[in-house]
Amino acid sequence: MSRPSRFLPGLILILLGAWILARNLGVGLPDVDALWPLFPIIFGLWLLYRYFSGERRDRDAVSGGVLFILVGCFFFLFTWGRLPWSAMERYWPVFVLIAGVSGIAEWLAQPARRGQLLWSLVVFVAGGVALMVTAGGLDPALRDKLINLWPVLIIAAGVAVLIERRRKS
């Protein structure tokens, strides 16, 4: 096992041991059921570490790392009681926003892929609009118009595909 490959297991053992020790010494830490979002965050950090250390220089490590970190952070809002689990029906578009952000991070790792940026921005905007609709942050009349007009995003995506295809040929 190479030195960078030992990083994640070592980090997990250190964090687990420190958490158990602190709990045994009476430190008021959250229960395990509130800490599980650490696992996707640690995995995301590990992917980014592998990318920036040169062990794995493909852009998927960047988008995956950002995606796992942000999903873990989002779930912490629920496990730590900042948002009730019942609010997930209002906040599910955050996952779409996270996908857009991770796509933008992937594009930053390889900026020559302009199509990647376009798709990521479309996903990000769609997530933002969906979040405003589900969270009630829009005027009802505007919300109804957006609900009727959302297929414009599909049309824009189709135009982007055709433009990218034409540019490549």
PDB file of C-alpha atoms in Angstrom:
ATOM      1  CA  MET A   1       0.000   0.000   0.000  1.00  0.00           C
ATOM      2  CA  SER A   2       1.511   3.336  -1.033  1.00  0.00           C
ATOM      3  CA  ARG A   3       1.967   6.177   1.439  1.00  0.00           C
ATOM      4  CA  PRO A   4      -0.966   8.292   0.107  1.00  0.00           C
ATOM      5  CA  SER A   5      -3.190   5.190   0.130  1.00  0.00           C
ATOM      6  CA  ARG A   6      -2.620   4.840   3.881  1.00  0.00           C
ATOM      7  CA  PHE A   7      -3.821   8.365   4.542  1.00  0.00           C
ATOM      8  CA  LEU A   8      -7.577   7.711   4.710  1.00  0.00           C
ATOM      9  CA  PRO A   9      -7.506   4.613   6.955  1.00  0.00           C
ATOM     10  CA  GLY A  10      -5.054   6.363   9.283  1.00  0.00           C
ATOM     11  CA  LEU A  11      -7.197   9.481   9.460  1.00  0.00           C
ATOM     12  CA  ILE A  12     -10.338   7.440  10.143  1.00  0.00           C
ATOM     13  CA  LEU A  13      -8.627   5.516  12.959  1.00  0.00           C
ATOM     14  CA  ILE A  14      -7.320   8.723  14.546  1.00  0.00           C
ATOM     15  CA  LEU A  15     -10.722  10.429  14.406  1.00  0.00           C
ATOM     16  CA  LEU A  16     -12.573   7.347  15.674  1.00  0.00           C
ATOM     17  CA  GLY A  17     -10.126   6.829  18.533  1.00  0.00           C
ATOM     18  CA  ALA A  18     -10.241  10.508  19.516  1.00  0.00           C
ATOM     19  CA  TRP A  19     -14.038  10.493  19.476  1.00  0.00           C
ATOM     20  CA  ILE A  20     -14.284   7.330  21.633  1.00  0.00           C
ATOM     21  CA  LEU A  21     -11.656   8.661  24.058  1.00  0.00           C
ATOM     22  CA  ALA A  22     -13.437  11.992  24.423  1.00  0.00           C
ATOM     23  CA  ARG A  23     -16.786  10.229  25.010  1.00  0.00           C
ATOM     24  CA  ASN A  24     -15.164   7.952  27.629  1.00  0.00           C
ATOM     25  CA  LEU A  25     -13.750  11.016  29.399  1.00  0.00           C
ATOM     26  CA  GLY A  26     -17.185  12.596  29.590  1.00  0.00           C
ATOM     27  CA  VAL A  27     -16.846  15.195  26.854  1.00  0.00           C
ATOM     28  CA  GLY A  28     -20.318  16.044  25.563  1.00  0.00           C
ATOM     29  CA  LEU A  29     -20.011  15.045  21.928  1.00  0.00           C
ATOM     30  CA  PRO A  30     -22.865  14.294  19.562  1.00  0.00           C
ATOM     31  CA  ASP A  31     -24.039  10.711  19.208  1.00  0.00           C
ATOM     32  CA  VAL A  32     -22.849   8.520  16.343  1.00  0.00           C
ATOM     33  CA  ASP A  33     -26.154   8.964  14.500  1.00  0.00           C
ATOM     34  CA  ALA A  34     -25.380  12.690  14.226  1.00  0.00           C
ATOM     35  CA  LEU A  35     -21.828  12.108  12.961  1.00  0.00           C
ATOM     36  CA  TRP A  36     -22.374   9.795   9.990  1.00  0.00           C
ATOM     37  CA  PRO A  37     -22.140  12.686   7.485  1.00  0.00           C
ATOM     38  CA  LEU A  38     -18.435  12.765   8.338  1.00  0.00           C
ATOM     39  CA  PHE A  39     -17.948   9.666   6.190  1.00  0.00           C
ATOM     40  CA  PRO A  40     -18.862  11.287   2.859  1.00  0.00           C
ATOM     41  CA  ILE A  41     -16.913  14.400   3.886  1.00  0.00           C
ATOM     42  CA  ILE A  42     -13.796  12.376   4.681  1.00  0.00           C
ATOM     43  CA  PHE A  43     -14.157  10.426   1.445  1.00  0.00           C
ATOM     44  CA  GLY A  44     -14.495  13.695  -0.501  1.00  0.00           C
ATOM     45  CA  LEU A  45     -11.427  15.130   1.212  1.00  0.00           C
ATOM     46  CA  TRP A  46      -9.530  11.971   0.364  1.00  0.00           C
ATOM     47  CA  LEU A  47     -10.510  12.279  -3.329  1.00  0.00           C
ATOM     48  CA  LEU A  48      -9.331  15.896  -3.390  1.00  0.00           C
ATOM     49  CA  TYR A  49      -6.123  14.924  -1.588  1.00  0.00           C
ATOM     50  CA  ARG A  50      -5.458  12.250  -4.205  1.00  0.00           C
ATOM     51  CA  TYR A  51      -6.062  14.746  -6.989  1.00  0.00           C
ATOM     52  CA  PHE A  52      -3.879  17.521  -5.595  1.00  0.00           C
ATOM     53  CA  SER A  53      -1.114  15.153  -4.447  1.00  0.00           C
ATOM     54  CA  GLY A  54      -0.788  13.945  -8.024  1.00  0.00           C
ATOM     55  CA  GLU A  55      -1.776  10.349  -7.241  1.00  0.00           C
ATOM     56  CA  ARG A  56      -4.950  10.586  -9.328  1.00  0.00           C
ATOM     57  CA  ARG A  57      -5.065  13.607 -11.614  1.00  0.00           C
ATOM     58  CA  ASP A  58      -8.357  12.981 -13.373  1.00  0.00           C
ATOM     59  CA  ARG A  59     -11.100  15.548 -13.056  1.00  0.00           C
ATOM     60  CA  ASP A  60     -13.569  12.992 -11.667  1.00  0.00           C
ATOM     61  CA  ALA A  61     -11.666  13.082  -8.381  1.00  0.00           C
ATOM     62  CA  VAL A  62     -12.356  16.826  -8.136  1.00  0.00           C
ATOM     63  CA  SER A  63     -16.066  16.635  -8.940  1.00  0.00           C
ATOM     64  CA  GLY A  64     -16.513  13.581  -6.719  1.00  0.00           C
ATOM     65  CA  GLY A  65     -14.603  15.177  -3.867  1.00  0.00           C
ATOM     66  CA  VAL A  66     -16.647  18.364  -3.990  1.00  0.00           C
ATOM     67  CA  LEU A  67     -19.883  16.397  -4.331  1.00  0.00           C
ATOM     68  CA  PHE A  68     -19.224  14.162  -1.304  1.00  0.00           C
ATOM     69  CA  ILE A  69     -18.051  17.059   0.881  1.00  0.00           C
ATOM     70  CA  LEU A  70     -21.091  19.205   0.102  1.00  0.00           C
ATOM     71  CA  VAL A  71     -23.560  16.320   0.509  1.00  0.00           C
ATOM     72  CA  GLY A  72     -22.016  15.498   3.889  1.00  0.00           C
ATOM     73  CA  CYS A  73     -22.234  19.137   4.981  1.00  0.00           C
ATOM     74  CA  PHE A  74     -25.866  19.307   3.848  1.00  0.00           C
ATOM     75  CA  PHE A  75     -26.751  16.200   5.839  1.00  0.00           C
ATOM     76  CA  PHE A  76     -25.101  17.707   8.929  1.00  0.00           C
ATOM     77  CA  LEU A  77     -27.819  20.369   8.880  1.00  0.00           C
ATOM     78  CA  PHE A  78     -30.320  17.569   9.496  1.00  0.00           C
ATOM     79  CA  THR A  79     -28.348  15.351  11.874  1.00  0.00           C
ATOM     80  CA  TRP A  80     -27.436  18.315  14.096  1.00  0.00           C
ATOM     81  CA  GLY A  81     -31.033  19.521  14.212  1.00  0.00           C
ATOM     82  CA  ARG A  82     -30.617  22.741  12.242  1.00  0.00           C
ATOM     83  CA  LEU A  83     -33.253  21.457   9.797  1.00  0.00           C
ATOM     84  CA  PRO A  84     -35.886  18.830  10.582  1.00  0.00           C
ATOM     85  CA  TRP A  85     -35.875  15.714   8.371  1.00  0.00           C
ATOM     86  CA  SER A  86     -39.425  16.585   7.354  1.00  0.00           C
ATOM     87  CA  ALA A  87     -38.000  19.678   5.611  1.00  0.00           C
ATOM     88  CA  MET A  88     -36.194  17.476   3.092  1.00  0.00           C
ATOM     89  CA  GLU A  89     -39.239  17.719   0.809  1.00  0.00           C
ATOM     90  CA  ARG A  90     -38.600  21.464   0.622  1.00  0.00           C
ATOM     91  CA  TYR A  91     -34.821  21.336   0.376  1.00  0.00           C
ATOM     92  CA  TRP A  92     -34.216  18.400  -2.008  1.00  0.00           C
ATOM     93  CA  PRO A  93     -33.133  20.814  -4.797  1.00  0.00           C
ATOM     94  CA  VAL A  94     -29.949  21.408  -2.796  1.00  0.00           C
ATOM     95  CA  PHE A  95     -28.763  18.073  -4.236  1.00  0.00           C
ATOM     96  CA  VAL A  96     -29.234  19.511  -7.745  1.00  0.00           C
ATOM     97  CA  LEU A  97     -27.296  22.630  -6.730  1.00  0.00           C
ATOM     98  CA  ILE A  98     -24.519  20.433  -5.341  1.00  0.00           C
ATOM     99  CA  ALA A  99     -24.359  18.531  -8.644  1.00  0.00           C
ATOM    100  CA  GLY A 100     -24.001  21.844 -10.475  1.00  0.00           C
ATOM    101  CA  VAL A 101     -21.238  23.029  -8.139  1.00  0.00           C
ATOM    102  CA  SER A 102     -19.345  19.745  -8.464  1.00  0.00           C
ATOM    103  CA  GLY A 103     -19.613  20.009 -12.255  1.00  0.00           C
ATOM    104  CA  ILE A 104     -18.196  23.534 -12.114  1.00  0.00           C
ATOM    105  CA  ALA A 105     -15.337  22.208  -9.952  1.00  0.00           C
ATOM    106  CA  GLU A 106     -14.710  19.508 -12.566  1.00  0.00           C
ATOM    107  CA  TRP A 107     -14.611  22.187 -15.267  1.00  0.00           C
ATOM    108  CA  LEU A 108     -12.121  24.201 -13.199  1.00  0.00           C
ATOM    109  CA  ALA A 109      -9.889  21.111 -13.144  1.00  0.00           C
ATOM    110  CA  GLN A 110     -10.072  20.941 -16.959  1.00  0.00           C
ATOM    111  CA  PRO A 111     -11.229  24.330 -18.304  1.00  0.00           C
ATOM    112  CA  ALA A 112     -10.865  23.346 -21.960  1.00  0.00           C
ATOM    113  CA  ARG A 113     -14.167  21.463 -21.728  1.00  0.00           C
ATOM    114  CA  ARG A 114     -16.593  24.335 -22.265  1.00  0.00           C
ATOM    115  CA  GLY A 115     -19.523  21.949 -22.592  1.00  0.00           C
ATOM    116  CA  GLN A 116     -18.897  20.820 -19.019  1.00  0.00           C
ATOM    117  CA  LEU A 117     -19.284  24.364 -17.763  1.00  0.00           C
ATOM    118  CA  LEU A 118     -22.480  24.932 -19.735  1.00  0.00           C
ATOM    119  CA  TRP A 119     -24.128  21.753 -18.436  1.00  0.00           C
ATOM    120  CA  SER A 120     -23.018  22.517 -14.899  1.00  0.00           C
ATOM    121  CA  LEU A 121     -24.439  26.020 -15.039  1.00  0.00           C
ATOM    122  CA  VAL A 122     -27.752  24.716 -16.408  1.00  0.00           C
ATOM    123  CA  VAL A 123     -27.946  22.177 -13.575  1.00  0.00           C
ATOM    124  CA  PHE A 124     -27.003  24.827 -11.012  1.00  0.00           C
ATOM    125  CA  VAL A 125     -29.621  27.302 -12.251  1.00  0.00           C
ATOM    126  CA  ALA A 126     -32.264  24.556 -12.376  1.00  0.00           C
ATOM    127  CA  GLY A 127     -31.434  23.635  -8.786  1.00  0.00           C
ATOM    128  CA  GLY A 128     -31.614  27.257  -7.671  1.00  0.00           C
ATOM    129  CA  VAL A 129     -34.987  27.792  -9.307  1.00  0.00           C
ATOM    130  CA  ALA A 130     -36.311  24.504  -7.922  1.00  0.00           C
ATOM    131  CA  LEU A 131     -35.123  25.473  -4.440  1.00  0.00           C
ATOM    132  CA  MET A 132     -36.877  28.831  -4.670  1.00  0.00           C
ATOM    133  CA  VAL A 133     -40.061  27.064  -5.794  1.00  0.00           C
ATOM    134  CA  THR A 134     -40.008  24.354  -3.099  1.00  0.00           C
ATOM    135  CA  ALA A 135     -38.894  26.643  -0.278  1.00  0.00           C
ATOM    136  CA  GLY A 136     -41.610  29.193  -1.075  1.00  0.00           C
ATOM    137  CA  GLY A 137     -39.210  32.005  -1.906  1.00  0.00           C
ATOM    138  CA  LEU A 138     -41.049  33.100  -5.038  1.00  0.00           C
ATOM    139  CA  ASP A 139     -44.151  35.103  -5.713  1.00  0.00           C
ATOM    140  CA  PRO A 140     -46.894  32.531  -6.494  1.00  0.00           C
ATOM    141  CA  ALA A 141     -47.586  34.027  -9.948  1.00  0.00           C
ATOM    142  CA  LEU A 142     -43.889  33.900 -10.894  1.00  0.00           C
ATOM    143  CA  ARG A 143     -43.624  30.387  -9.451  1.00  0.00           C
ATOM    144  CA  ASP A 144     -46.507  29.210 -11.664  1.00  0.00           C
ATOM    145  CA  LYS A 145     -44.876  30.753 -14.742  1.00  0.00           C
ATOM    146  CA  LEU A 146     -41.553  29.071 -13.954  1.00  0.00           C
ATOM    147  CA  ILE A 147     -43.253  25.731 -13.431  1.00  0.00           C
ATOM    148  CA  ASN A 148     -44.824  26.074 -16.884  1.00  0.00           C
ATOM    149  CA  LEU A 149     -41.609  27.280 -18.540  1.00  0.00           C
ATOM    150  CA  TRP A 150     -39.060  24.834 -17.080  1.00  0.00           C
ATOM    151  CA  PRO A 151     -38.918  22.839 -20.353  1.00  0.00           C
ATOM    152  CA  VAL A 152     -36.951  25.805 -21.739  1.00  0.00           C
ATOM    153  CA  LEU A 153     -33.985  24.332 -19.813  1.00  0.00           C
ATOM    154  CA  ILE A 154     -34.332  21.102 -21.783  1.00  0.00           C
ATOM    155  CA  ILE A 155     -34.439  23.080 -25.036  1.00  0.00           C
ATOM    156  CA  ALA A 156     -31.340  25.056 -23.989  1.00  0.00           C
ATOM    157  CA  ALA A 157     -29.550  21.811 -23.170  1.00  0.00           C
ATOM    158  CA  GLY A 158     -30.432  20.440 -26.612  1.00  0.00           C
ATOM    159  CA  VAL A 159     -29.130  23.592 -28.297  1.00  0.00           C
ATOM    160  CA  ALA A 160     -25.908  23.307 -26.283  1.00  0.00           C
ATOM    161  CA  VAL A 161     -25.461  19.701 -27.403  1.00  0.00           C
ATOM    162  CA  LEU A 162     -25.943  20.668 -31.049  1.00  0.00           C
ATOM    163  CA  ILE A 163     -23.527  23.597 -30.784  1.00  0.00           C
ATOM    164  CA  GLU A 164     -20.888  21.437 -29.093  1.00  0.00           C
ATOM    165  CA  ARG A 165     -21.337  18.690 -31.694  1.00  0.00           C
ATOM    166  CA  ARG A 166     -21.034  21.192 -34.556  1.00  0.00           C
ATOM    167  CA  ARG A 167     -17.935  22.748 -32.987  1.00  0.00           C
ATOM    168  CA  LYS A 168     -16.244  19.337 -32.734  1.00  0.00           C
ATOM    169  CA  SER A 169     -17.002  18.368 -36.367  1.00  0.00           C
TER     170      SER A 169
END
